[in-house]
Coordinates of C-alpha atoms in Angstrom, one line a residue:
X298 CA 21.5 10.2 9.7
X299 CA 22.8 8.7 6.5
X300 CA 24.4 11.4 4.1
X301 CA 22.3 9.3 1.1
X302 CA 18.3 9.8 1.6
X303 CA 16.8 6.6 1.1
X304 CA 14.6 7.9 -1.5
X305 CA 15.1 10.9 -3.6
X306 CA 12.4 12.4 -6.1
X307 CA 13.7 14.7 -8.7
X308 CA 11.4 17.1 -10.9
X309 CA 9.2 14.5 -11.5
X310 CA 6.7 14.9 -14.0
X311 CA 3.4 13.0 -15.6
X312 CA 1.2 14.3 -18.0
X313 CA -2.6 12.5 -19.1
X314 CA -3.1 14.1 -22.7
X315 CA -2.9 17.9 -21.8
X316 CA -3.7 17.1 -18.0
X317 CA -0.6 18.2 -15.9
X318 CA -0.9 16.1 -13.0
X319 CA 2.6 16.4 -11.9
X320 CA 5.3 19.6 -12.2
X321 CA 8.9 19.1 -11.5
X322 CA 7.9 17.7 -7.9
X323 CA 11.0 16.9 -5.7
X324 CA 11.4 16.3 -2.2
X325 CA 14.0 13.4 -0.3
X326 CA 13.5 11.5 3.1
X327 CA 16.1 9.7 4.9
X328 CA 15.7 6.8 7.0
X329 CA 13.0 7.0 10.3
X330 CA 11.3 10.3 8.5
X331 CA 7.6 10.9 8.2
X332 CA 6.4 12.7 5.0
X333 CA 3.1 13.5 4.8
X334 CA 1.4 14.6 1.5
X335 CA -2.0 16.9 1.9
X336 CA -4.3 18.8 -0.5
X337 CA -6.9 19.0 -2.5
X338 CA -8.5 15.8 -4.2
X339 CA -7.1 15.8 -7.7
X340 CA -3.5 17.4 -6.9
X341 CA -1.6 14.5 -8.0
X342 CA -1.0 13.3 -4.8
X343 CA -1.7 9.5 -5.5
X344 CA 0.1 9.7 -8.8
X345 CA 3.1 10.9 -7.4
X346 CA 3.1 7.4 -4.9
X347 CA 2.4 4.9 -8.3
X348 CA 5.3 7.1 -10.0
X349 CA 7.6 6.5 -7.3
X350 CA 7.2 2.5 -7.7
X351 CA 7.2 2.6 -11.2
X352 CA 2.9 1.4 -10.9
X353 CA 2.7 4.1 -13.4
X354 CA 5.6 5.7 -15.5
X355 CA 6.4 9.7 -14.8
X356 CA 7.0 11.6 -18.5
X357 CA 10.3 12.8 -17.1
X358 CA 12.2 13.3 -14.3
X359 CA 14.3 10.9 -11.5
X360 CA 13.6 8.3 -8.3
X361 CA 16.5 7.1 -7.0
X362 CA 16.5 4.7 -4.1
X363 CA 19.5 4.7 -2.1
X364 CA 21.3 6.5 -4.8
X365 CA 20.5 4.3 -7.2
X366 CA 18.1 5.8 -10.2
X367 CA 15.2 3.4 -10.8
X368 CA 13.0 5.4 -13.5
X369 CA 15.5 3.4 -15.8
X370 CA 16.0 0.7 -14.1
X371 CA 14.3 -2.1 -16.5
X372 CA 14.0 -5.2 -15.3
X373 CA 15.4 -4.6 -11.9
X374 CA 12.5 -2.4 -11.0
X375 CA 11.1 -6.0 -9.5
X376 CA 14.0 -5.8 -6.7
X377 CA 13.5 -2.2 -6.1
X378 CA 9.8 -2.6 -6.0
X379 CA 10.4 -4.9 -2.8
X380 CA 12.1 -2.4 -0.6
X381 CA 9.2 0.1 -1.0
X382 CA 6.2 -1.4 0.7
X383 CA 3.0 -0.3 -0.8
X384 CA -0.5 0.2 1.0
X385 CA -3.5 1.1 -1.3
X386 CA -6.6 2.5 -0.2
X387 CA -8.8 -0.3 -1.6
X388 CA -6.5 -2.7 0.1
X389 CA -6.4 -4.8 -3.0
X390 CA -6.6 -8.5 -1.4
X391 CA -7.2 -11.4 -3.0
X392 CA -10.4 -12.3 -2.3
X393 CA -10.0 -15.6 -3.1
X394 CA -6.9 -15.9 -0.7
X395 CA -7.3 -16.0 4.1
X396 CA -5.3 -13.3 5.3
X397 CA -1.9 -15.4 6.3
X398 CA -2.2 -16.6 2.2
X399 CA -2.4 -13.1 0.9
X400 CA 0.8 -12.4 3.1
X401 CA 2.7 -15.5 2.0
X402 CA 1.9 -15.4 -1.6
X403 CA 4.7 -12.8 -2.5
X404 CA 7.1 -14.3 -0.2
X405 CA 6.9 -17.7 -1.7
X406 CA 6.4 -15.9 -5.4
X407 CA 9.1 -13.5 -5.4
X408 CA 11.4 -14.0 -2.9
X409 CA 11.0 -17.6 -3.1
X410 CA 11.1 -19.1 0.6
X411 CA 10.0 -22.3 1.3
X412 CA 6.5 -22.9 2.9
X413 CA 7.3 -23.8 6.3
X414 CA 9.3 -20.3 6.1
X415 CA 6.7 -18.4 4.4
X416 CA 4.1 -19.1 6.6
X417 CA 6.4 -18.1 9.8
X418 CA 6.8 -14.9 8.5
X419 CA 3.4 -14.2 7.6
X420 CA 2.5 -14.8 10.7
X421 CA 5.0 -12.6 12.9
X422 CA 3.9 -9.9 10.1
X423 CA 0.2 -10.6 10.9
X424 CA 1.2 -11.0 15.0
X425 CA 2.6 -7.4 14.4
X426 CA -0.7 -5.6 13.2
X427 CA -3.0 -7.5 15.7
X428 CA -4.6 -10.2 13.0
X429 CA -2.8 -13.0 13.8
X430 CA -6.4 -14.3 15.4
X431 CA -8.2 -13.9 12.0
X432 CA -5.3 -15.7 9.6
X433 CA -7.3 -18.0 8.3
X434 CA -9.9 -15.6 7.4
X435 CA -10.9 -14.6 4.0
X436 CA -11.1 -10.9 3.2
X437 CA -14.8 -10.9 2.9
X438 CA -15.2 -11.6 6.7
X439 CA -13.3 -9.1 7.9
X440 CA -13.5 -5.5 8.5
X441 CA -12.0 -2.7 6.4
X442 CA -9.9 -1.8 9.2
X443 CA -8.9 -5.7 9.7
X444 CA -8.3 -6.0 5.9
X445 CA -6.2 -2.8 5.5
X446 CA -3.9 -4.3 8.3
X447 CA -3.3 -7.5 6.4
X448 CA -2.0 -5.3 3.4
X449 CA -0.3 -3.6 5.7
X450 CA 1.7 -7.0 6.6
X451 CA 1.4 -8.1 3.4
X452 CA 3.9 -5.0 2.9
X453 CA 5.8 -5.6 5.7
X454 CA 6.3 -9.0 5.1
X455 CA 8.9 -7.8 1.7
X456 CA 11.2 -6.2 4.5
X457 CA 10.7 -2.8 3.0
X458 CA 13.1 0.0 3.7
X459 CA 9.9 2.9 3.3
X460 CA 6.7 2.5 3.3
X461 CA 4.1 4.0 1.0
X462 CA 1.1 4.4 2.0
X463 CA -1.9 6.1 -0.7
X464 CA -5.1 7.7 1.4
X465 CA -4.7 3.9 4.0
X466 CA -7.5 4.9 5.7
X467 CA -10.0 6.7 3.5
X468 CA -12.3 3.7 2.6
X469 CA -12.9 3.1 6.7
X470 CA -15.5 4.7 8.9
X471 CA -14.2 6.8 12.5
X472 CA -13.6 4.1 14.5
X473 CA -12.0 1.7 11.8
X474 CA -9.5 4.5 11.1
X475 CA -8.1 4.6 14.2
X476 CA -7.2 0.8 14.4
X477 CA -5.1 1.2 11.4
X478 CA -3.8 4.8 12.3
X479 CA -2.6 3.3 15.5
X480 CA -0.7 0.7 13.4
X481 CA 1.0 3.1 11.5
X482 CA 2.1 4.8 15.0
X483 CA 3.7 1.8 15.3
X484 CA 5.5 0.7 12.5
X485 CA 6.7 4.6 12.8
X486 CA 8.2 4.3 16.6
X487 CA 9.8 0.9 15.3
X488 CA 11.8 3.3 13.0
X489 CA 10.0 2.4 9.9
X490 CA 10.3 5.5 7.2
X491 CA 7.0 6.7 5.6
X492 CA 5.6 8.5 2.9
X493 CA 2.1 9.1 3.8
X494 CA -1.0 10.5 1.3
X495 CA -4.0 11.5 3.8
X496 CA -6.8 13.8 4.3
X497 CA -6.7 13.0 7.6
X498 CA -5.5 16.5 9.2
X499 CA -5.2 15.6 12.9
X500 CA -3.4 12.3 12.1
X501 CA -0.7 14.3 9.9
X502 CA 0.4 16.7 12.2
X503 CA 0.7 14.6 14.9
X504 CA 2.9 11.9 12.8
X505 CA 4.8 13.8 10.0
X506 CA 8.2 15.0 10.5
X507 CA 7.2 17.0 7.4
X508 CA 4.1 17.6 5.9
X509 CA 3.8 18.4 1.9
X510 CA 0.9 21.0 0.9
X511 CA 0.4 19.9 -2.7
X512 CA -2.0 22.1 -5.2
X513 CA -2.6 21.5 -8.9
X514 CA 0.3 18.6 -9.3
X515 CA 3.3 20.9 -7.7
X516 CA 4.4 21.2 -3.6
X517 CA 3.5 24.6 -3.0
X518 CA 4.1 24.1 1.4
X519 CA 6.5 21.9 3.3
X520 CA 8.1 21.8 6.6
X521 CA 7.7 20.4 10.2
X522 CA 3.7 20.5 11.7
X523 CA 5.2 22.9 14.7
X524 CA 5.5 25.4 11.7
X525 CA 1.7 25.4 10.8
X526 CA 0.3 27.5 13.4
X527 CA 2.8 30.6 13.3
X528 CA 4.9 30.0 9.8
X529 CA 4.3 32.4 7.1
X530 CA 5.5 29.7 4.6
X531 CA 2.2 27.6 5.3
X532 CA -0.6 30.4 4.9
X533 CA -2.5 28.2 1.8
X534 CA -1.6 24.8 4.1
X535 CA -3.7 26.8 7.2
X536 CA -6.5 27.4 4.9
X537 CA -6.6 24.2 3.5
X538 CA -6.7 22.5 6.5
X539 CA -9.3 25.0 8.0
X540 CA -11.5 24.2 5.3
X541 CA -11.0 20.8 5.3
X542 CA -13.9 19.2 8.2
X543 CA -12.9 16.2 9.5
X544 CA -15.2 13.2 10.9

């Protein structure tokens, strides 16, 4: 393991009027970990993913990526932007766009291949998630499940060094969820580092390396899933997940 984390969060905070959604959070993961943010809806949870890429702008506080602080970076928040892969709940597809155009479109946009090149890539990305078959689909014929693995390749297709994904699987029904859960499996035993937000309980213990119990915009829980049954550092991250009736 790398002395450097490849992403370090440092008393990061963000504030809407006199709405603390954030308090001094800071955690680190280095490369091939598995962090896994929990808690109650409203926690700050999916805030603390948009500060991390700059989407929105914490009030104070640091990111740094490889040990380089991006908070401040300015312009070059673009570059740094493509080596954190980002997977929203809603997918966020253009509808307008098949599945292998919604992958090539940032490749050809921002990191400026060619076609011929673009379009390889986009499909090896699509080949990895299973929707190489439906490429020249638009996102209106397929499934959420099908359409949350495009963005997933869409993602993957920037080369990311971690991957960030907000509540991936919360817009999809049982069975839809497991399609792109087992992805994620995947992209996780290729070595991929991840910084999950879920409410999906089972899913989280069995893939983080550490799970984060955040309540009212601060971490009050972490360490490994073994811990949860017996630790008496994760007494409020029992109860949650007690509570918390899964489908």
């Amino acid at each position: 393991m790398s002395d450097v984390p490849i992403l370090k969060v440092e008393n990061l905070c963000k504030s809407y009027g006199d709405l603390e959604v954030l308090k001094s959070v800071s955690f680190e993961i280095y490369k091939g970990e598995k962090k896994v943010f929990v808690g109650p809806s409203g926690t700050g949870k999916s805030t603390l993913l948009r500060c991390i890429n700059q989407l929105t702008i914490p009030d104070s506080g640091f990111v740094y990526l490889n040990g380089e602080e991006i908070v401040h970076s300015g312009k070059k928040i673009n570059g740094y932007r493509q080596k954190m892969g980002m997977v929203f709940q809603n997918f966020n597809l253009f509808d307008h766009l098949t599945a292998v155009r919604n992958v090539e479109l940032a490749l050809l946009k921002v990191k400026k291949l060619d076609k011929a090149a673009a379009h390889e890539k986009a499909m090896y990305e699509l080949e990895q998630v299973g929707m190489a078959d439906r490429a020249d689909f638009y996102p209106a014929q397929l499934s959420g499940g099908q359409a949350q693995r495009v963005s997933i390749a869409r993602a993957l297709a920037m080369d990311p060094e971690v991957m960030l994904f907000d509540e991936p699987t919360s817009a999809l029904d049982p069975e839809l969820k497991r399609e792109v859960m087992e992805v994620m499996r995947k992209l996780a035993d290729r070595g991929m580092t991840c910084i999950v937000v879920t409410h999906e309980m089972k899913f989280a213990t069995s893939f983080a390396t550490e799970i984060y119990l955040m309540e009212k915009g601060e971490i009050v829980e972490h360490g490994p899933p073994s811990d949860i049954p017996t630790s008496p550092g994760f007494v409020k991250t029992r109860a949650f997940m007690g509570s918390y009736v899964e489908e």
